[in-house]
Short mmCIF file of C-alpha atoms in Angstrom, two decimals:
data_model
loop_
_atom_site.label_atom_id
_atom_site.label_comp_id
_atom_site.label_asym_id
_atom_site.label_seq_id
_atom_site.Cartn_x
_atom_site.Cartn_y
_atom_site.Cartn_z
CA MET A 1 192.80 -327.09 -134.29
CA TYR A 2 189.28 -325.77 -134.51
CA PHE A 3 190.58 -322.43 -132.75
CA ILE A 4 193.27 -322.15 -135.50
CA GLN A 5 190.71 -322.61 -138.24
CA GLU A 6 188.63 -319.89 -136.87
CA ILE A 7 191.69 -317.54 -136.73
CA ASN A 8 192.34 -318.03 -140.39
CA MET A 9 188.83 -317.46 -141.27
CA LEU A 10 188.67 -314.24 -139.50
CA GLY A 11 191.86 -313.22 -141.28
CA ILE A 12 194.10 -312.90 -138.24
CA THR A 13 197.77 -312.88 -139.13
CA SER A 14 200.60 -313.72 -136.91
CA ILE A 15 201.87 -310.12 -136.89
CA ASP A 16 198.34 -308.96 -135.69
CA ILE A 17 198.53 -311.55 -132.78
CA ILE A 18 202.04 -310.37 -131.86
CA ALA A 19 200.92 -306.76 -131.89
CA LEU A 20 198.03 -307.27 -129.87
CA LEU A 21 199.96 -309.22 -127.26
CA TYR A 22 202.70 -306.57 -127.41
CA PHE A 23 199.95 -304.09 -126.65
CA PHE A 24 198.52 -305.74 -123.56
CA ILE A 25 202.04 -306.50 -122.26
CA SER A 26 202.98 -302.85 -122.69
CA TRP A 27 199.99 -301.53 -120.81
CA LEU A 28 200.01 -304.09 -117.91
CA SER A 29 203.80 -304.00 -117.56
CA TYR A 30 203.85 -300.21 -117.44
CA ALA A 31 201.08 -300.15 -114.83
CA ARG A 32 202.95 -302.66 -112.71
CA PHE A 33 206.13 -300.60 -113.30
CA ALA A 34 204.78 -297.40 -112.31
CA SER A 35 203.11 -298.80 -109.30
CA VAL A 36 206.42 -300.28 -107.94
CA LYS A 37 208.55 -297.29 -108.98
CA THR A 38 206.36 -294.84 -107.18
CA GLN A 39 207.13 -296.50 -103.93
CA SER A 40 210.83 -295.69 -104.16
CA HIS A 41 211.02 -292.72 -106.60
CA PRO A 42 209.00 -289.48 -106.68
CA SER A 43 206.31 -289.37 -109.36
CA LEU A 44 203.67 -286.89 -110.27
CA TYR A 45 201.04 -288.78 -108.31
CA SER A 46 203.07 -289.63 -105.30
CA VAL A 47 203.97 -286.03 -104.91
CA LEU A 48 200.38 -284.92 -105.37
CA HIS A 49 199.46 -287.11 -102.43
CA ASP A 50 201.75 -284.97 -100.41
CA TYR A 51 200.07 -281.94 -101.55
CA ARG A 52 196.58 -283.29 -100.72
CA LEU A 53 197.65 -284.17 -97.29
CA GLU A 54 198.70 -280.54 -96.84
CA TRP A 55 195.31 -279.56 -98.24
CA SER A 56 193.61 -281.58 -95.63
CA LYS A 57 195.74 -280.00 -92.87
CA GLN A 58 194.76 -276.56 -94.05
CA LEU A 59 191.28 -277.36 -94.60
CA ILE A 60 190.85 -278.21 -90.90
CA LYS A 61 192.21 -274.80 -89.85
CA ARG A 62 189.53 -272.83 -91.91
CA GLU A 63 186.04 -272.26 -90.40
CA VAL A 64 184.73 -271.20 -93.84
CA ARG A 65 185.38 -274.07 -96.45
CA ILE A 66 183.74 -272.61 -99.44
CA MET A 67 186.99 -272.65 -101.27
CA ASP A 68 187.55 -276.36 -100.50
CA SER A 69 184.12 -277.28 -101.81
CA ASN A 70 184.66 -275.52 -104.87
CA LEU A 71 187.88 -277.20 -105.56
CA ILE A 72 186.41 -280.54 -104.95
CA GLY A 73 183.43 -279.58 -107.18
CA THR A 74 185.94 -278.71 -109.85
CA LEU A 75 187.43 -282.27 -109.68
CA HIS A 76 184.11 -283.80 -109.72
CA ARG A 77 183.20 -281.92 -112.87
CA ASN A 78 186.33 -282.82 -114.60
CA ALA A 79 185.69 -286.52 -113.94
CA SER A 80 181.99 -286.08 -114.97
CA LEU A 81 182.82 -284.49 -118.28
CA LEU A 82 185.25 -287.25 -119.17
CA VAL A 83 182.59 -289.97 -118.14
CA SER A 84 180.11 -288.14 -120.71
CA THR A 85 182.96 -287.86 -123.33
CA THR A 86 183.69 -291.61 -123.07
CA ILE A 87 179.94 -292.42 -123.38
CA PHE A 88 179.89 -290.41 -126.78
CA ILE A 89 183.03 -292.27 -127.84
CA LEU A 90 181.49 -295.64 -127.03
CA ALA A 91 178.32 -294.57 -128.98
CA GLY A 92 180.42 -293.79 -131.99
CA LEU A 93 182.38 -297.06 -131.87
CA ILE A 94 179.22 -299.08 -131.53
CA ALA A 95 177.91 -297.18 -134.72
CA VAL A 96 181.07 -298.05 -136.59
CA LEU A 97 180.66 -301.57 -135.56
CA GLY A 98 177.12 -301.57 -137.02
CA ALA A 99 178.63 -300.25 -140.24
CA THR A 100 181.49 -302.31 -140.84
CA ASP A 101 181.52 -302.35 -144.69
CA ARG A 102 181.42 -298.59 -144.95
CA ALA A 103 183.83 -297.91 -142.35
CA MET A 104 186.27 -300.55 -144.01
CA LEU A 105 186.07 -298.53 -147.27
CA ILE A 106 186.85 -295.26 -145.56
CA ALA A 107 189.76 -296.80 -143.69
CA ALA A 108 191.20 -298.32 -146.92
CA THR A 109 191.63 -294.94 -148.30
CA LEU A 110 194.26 -294.06 -145.57
CA PRO A 111 198.02 -294.48 -146.86
CA PHE A 112 199.85 -297.51 -145.72
CA THR A 113 196.59 -299.24 -144.57
CA VAL A 114 196.93 -302.99 -144.89
CA ALA A 115 193.98 -305.06 -146.28
CA THR A 116 191.77 -306.57 -143.63
CA THR A 117 188.57 -308.75 -143.35
CA ALA A 118 185.44 -307.90 -141.74
CA GLY A 119 186.02 -310.29 -138.94
CA LEU A 120 189.44 -308.69 -137.97
CA TRP A 121 187.97 -305.22 -138.34
CA GLU A 122 185.18 -306.10 -135.88
CA ILE A 123 187.94 -307.33 -133.49
CA LYS A 124 189.80 -303.93 -133.76
CA VAL A 125 186.86 -302.04 -133.05
CA LEU A 126 185.82 -304.46 -130.19
CA LEU A 127 189.30 -303.76 -128.60
CA LEU A 128 188.59 -299.91 -128.79
CA ILE A 129 185.22 -300.51 -127.11
CA LEU A 130 186.76 -302.63 -124.31
CA ILE A 131 189.36 -300.06 -123.59
CA PHE A 132 186.92 -297.11 -123.35
CA VAL A 133 184.50 -299.22 -121.31
CA HIS A 134 187.57 -299.72 -118.88
CA ALA A 135 188.14 -295.93 -118.96
CA PHE A 136 184.14 -295.24 -118.25
CA PHE A 137 184.40 -297.33 -115.18
CA LYS A 138 187.37 -295.64 -113.87
CA PHE A 139 186.21 -292.10 -114.49
CA SER A 140 182.86 -292.90 -113.02
CA TRP A 141 184.30 -294.38 -109.96
CA ALA A 142 186.68 -291.46 -109.53
CA MET A 143 183.59 -289.07 -109.98
CA TRP A 144 181.77 -291.12 -107.17
CA GLN A 145 184.84 -291.03 -104.81
CA PHE A 146 185.09 -287.21 -105.29
CA SER A 147 181.49 -287.02 -104.17
CA ILE A 148 182.20 -289.34 -101.17
CA THR A 149 185.03 -286.70 -100.37
CA THR A 150 182.47 -283.89 -100.45
CA VAL A 151 180.26 -285.69 -98.00
CA LEU A 152 183.20 -286.37 -95.68
CA MET A 153 184.29 -282.73 -95.93
CA GLY A 154 180.74 -281.75 -94.71
CA GLY A 155 181.40 -283.37 -91.48
CA ALA A 156 184.93 -282.13 -91.00
CA PRO A 157 185.84 -281.12 -87.42
CA ASN A 158 186.01 -277.44 -86.48
CA PRO A 159 189.44 -275.76 -85.62
CA ASP A 160 188.60 -275.98 -81.91
CA GLU A 161 187.63 -279.68 -81.75
CA ASP A 162 189.52 -282.81 -80.52
CA GLU A 163 192.84 -283.34 -82.09
CA THR A 164 192.28 -287.00 -82.58
CA LEU A 165 188.92 -286.36 -84.74
CA LYS A 166 191.17 -283.98 -86.74
CA GLN A 167 193.70 -286.39 -87.48
CA ILE A 168 191.35 -289.13 -88.48
CA PHE A 169 189.68 -286.70 -90.84
CA ILE A 170 192.92 -285.61 -92.42
CA LYS A 171 193.86 -289.32 -92.89
CA ARG A 172 190.49 -290.17 -94.55
CA HIS A 173 190.18 -287.03 -96.57
CA THR A 174 193.72 -287.41 -98.12
CA LEU A 175 193.27 -291.19 -98.91
CA LEU A 176 189.98 -290.61 -100.53
CA LEU A 177 191.28 -287.79 -102.67
CA SER A 178 194.42 -289.90 -103.69
CA LEU A 179 192.11 -292.97 -104.51
CA ALA A 180 189.86 -290.73 -106.67
CA GLY A 181 193.09 -289.20 -108.39
CA THR A 182 194.58 -292.69 -109.01
CA ASN A 183 191.30 -293.82 -110.76
CA PHE A 184 191.20 -290.61 -112.82
CA ASN A 185 194.84 -291.28 -113.79
CA HIS A 186 194.10 -294.88 -114.83
CA GLY A 187 191.08 -293.46 -116.92
CA LEU A 188 193.43 -291.18 -118.67
CA ARG A 189 195.99 -293.94 -119.06
CA ALA A 190 193.19 -295.94 -120.92
CA TYR A 191 192.68 -292.96 -123.26
CA TYR A 192 196.40 -292.91 -124.17
CA PHE A 193 196.48 -296.64 -125.05
CA GLY A 194 193.20 -296.22 -126.82
CA ILE A 195 194.95 -293.90 -129.22
CA ALA A 196 197.48 -296.42 -129.64
CA ALA A 197 194.82 -299.20 -130.41
CA LEU A 198 193.43 -296.93 -133.02
CA THR A 199 196.56 -297.29 -135.09
CA TRP A 200 195.97 -301.11 -135.62
CA ILE A 201 193.34 -300.11 -138.09
CA VAL A 202 196.20 -298.82 -140.36
CA HIS A 203 199.02 -301.47 -139.66
CA PRO A 204 199.83 -303.82 -136.76
CA LEU A 205 203.54 -302.54 -137.03
CA LEU A 206 202.38 -299.15 -136.33
CA PHE A 207 200.22 -300.48 -133.50
CA MET A 208 203.33 -301.74 -131.77
CA LEU A 209 205.34 -298.47 -132.39
CA ALA A 210 202.44 -296.37 -130.94
CA SER A 211 202.21 -298.68 -127.88
CA SER A 212 205.94 -298.01 -127.26
CA TRP A 213 205.48 -294.35 -127.73
CA VAL A 214 202.47 -294.07 -125.36
CA VAL A 215 204.56 -295.96 -122.66
CA SER A 216 207.37 -293.39 -123.34
CA VAL A 217 204.99 -290.51 -123.08
CA LEU A 218 203.34 -291.62 -119.78
CA TYR A 219 206.90 -292.43 -118.28
CA LYS A 220 208.13 -288.83 -118.99
CA ARG A 221 205.07 -287.25 -117.78
CA GLU A 222 204.70 -289.24 -114.50
CA PHE A 223 208.48 -289.39 -113.68
CA ARG A 224 210.39 -286.92 -115.71
CA SER A 225 208.08 -283.92 -116.45
CA GLN A 226 208.48 -280.34 -115.75
CA SER A 227 205.43 -280.25 -113.62
CA LEU A 228 207.10 -282.87 -111.26
CA ARG A 229 210.17 -280.83 -110.92
CA ILE A 230 208.17 -277.66 -109.92
CA LEU A 231 206.32 -279.63 -107.35
CA LEU A 232 209.38 -281.05 -105.99
CA GLU A 233 211.12 -277.68 -105.80
#
């Protein structure tokens, strides 16, 4: 009873609760669906694992590995850039949270924006903060995994060394690259759903529509994109 009273005081309507639940169900369901479908159907990220495996095999054959270190350096910088970008986004959202009244006035000028209370507004901003905190952890972990891969590559066996050592390196190098790529992908996925969450400021129905749209975009890019077709060919 007390919980219901608190919800009423915050100005949370039933459509807001439904939209929020729909958002989390969409995100979690798609993540589970993509994980299961990748095991039986080719996806952009499962195919990239095969290319990473081929990269590891070719790396072993080269005595000079400057190109390989530059490639991993590029991947590391991409993750680092998104870590920095996420920090700026979080700083902006915290600033918005500290200026609730002014931000609400600006948002109210947008067309079709529903009236909201200060409490509900803060919940919407807190949701965005949680999403981008999640993205920060994923990108920072991907960045660290790319760093580990660089260290591993520094101890890669030479072309004339024992074949067993080569196979161990190939397996470890490929798996680490794929783990880093998976975390990077999850960070990008959080950005997509962060954009969907942003629409909650306008209207909860738009929030639900944007959540469905994000799932559709992610599915097409991971399982039906032209990039995937090119890699499979």
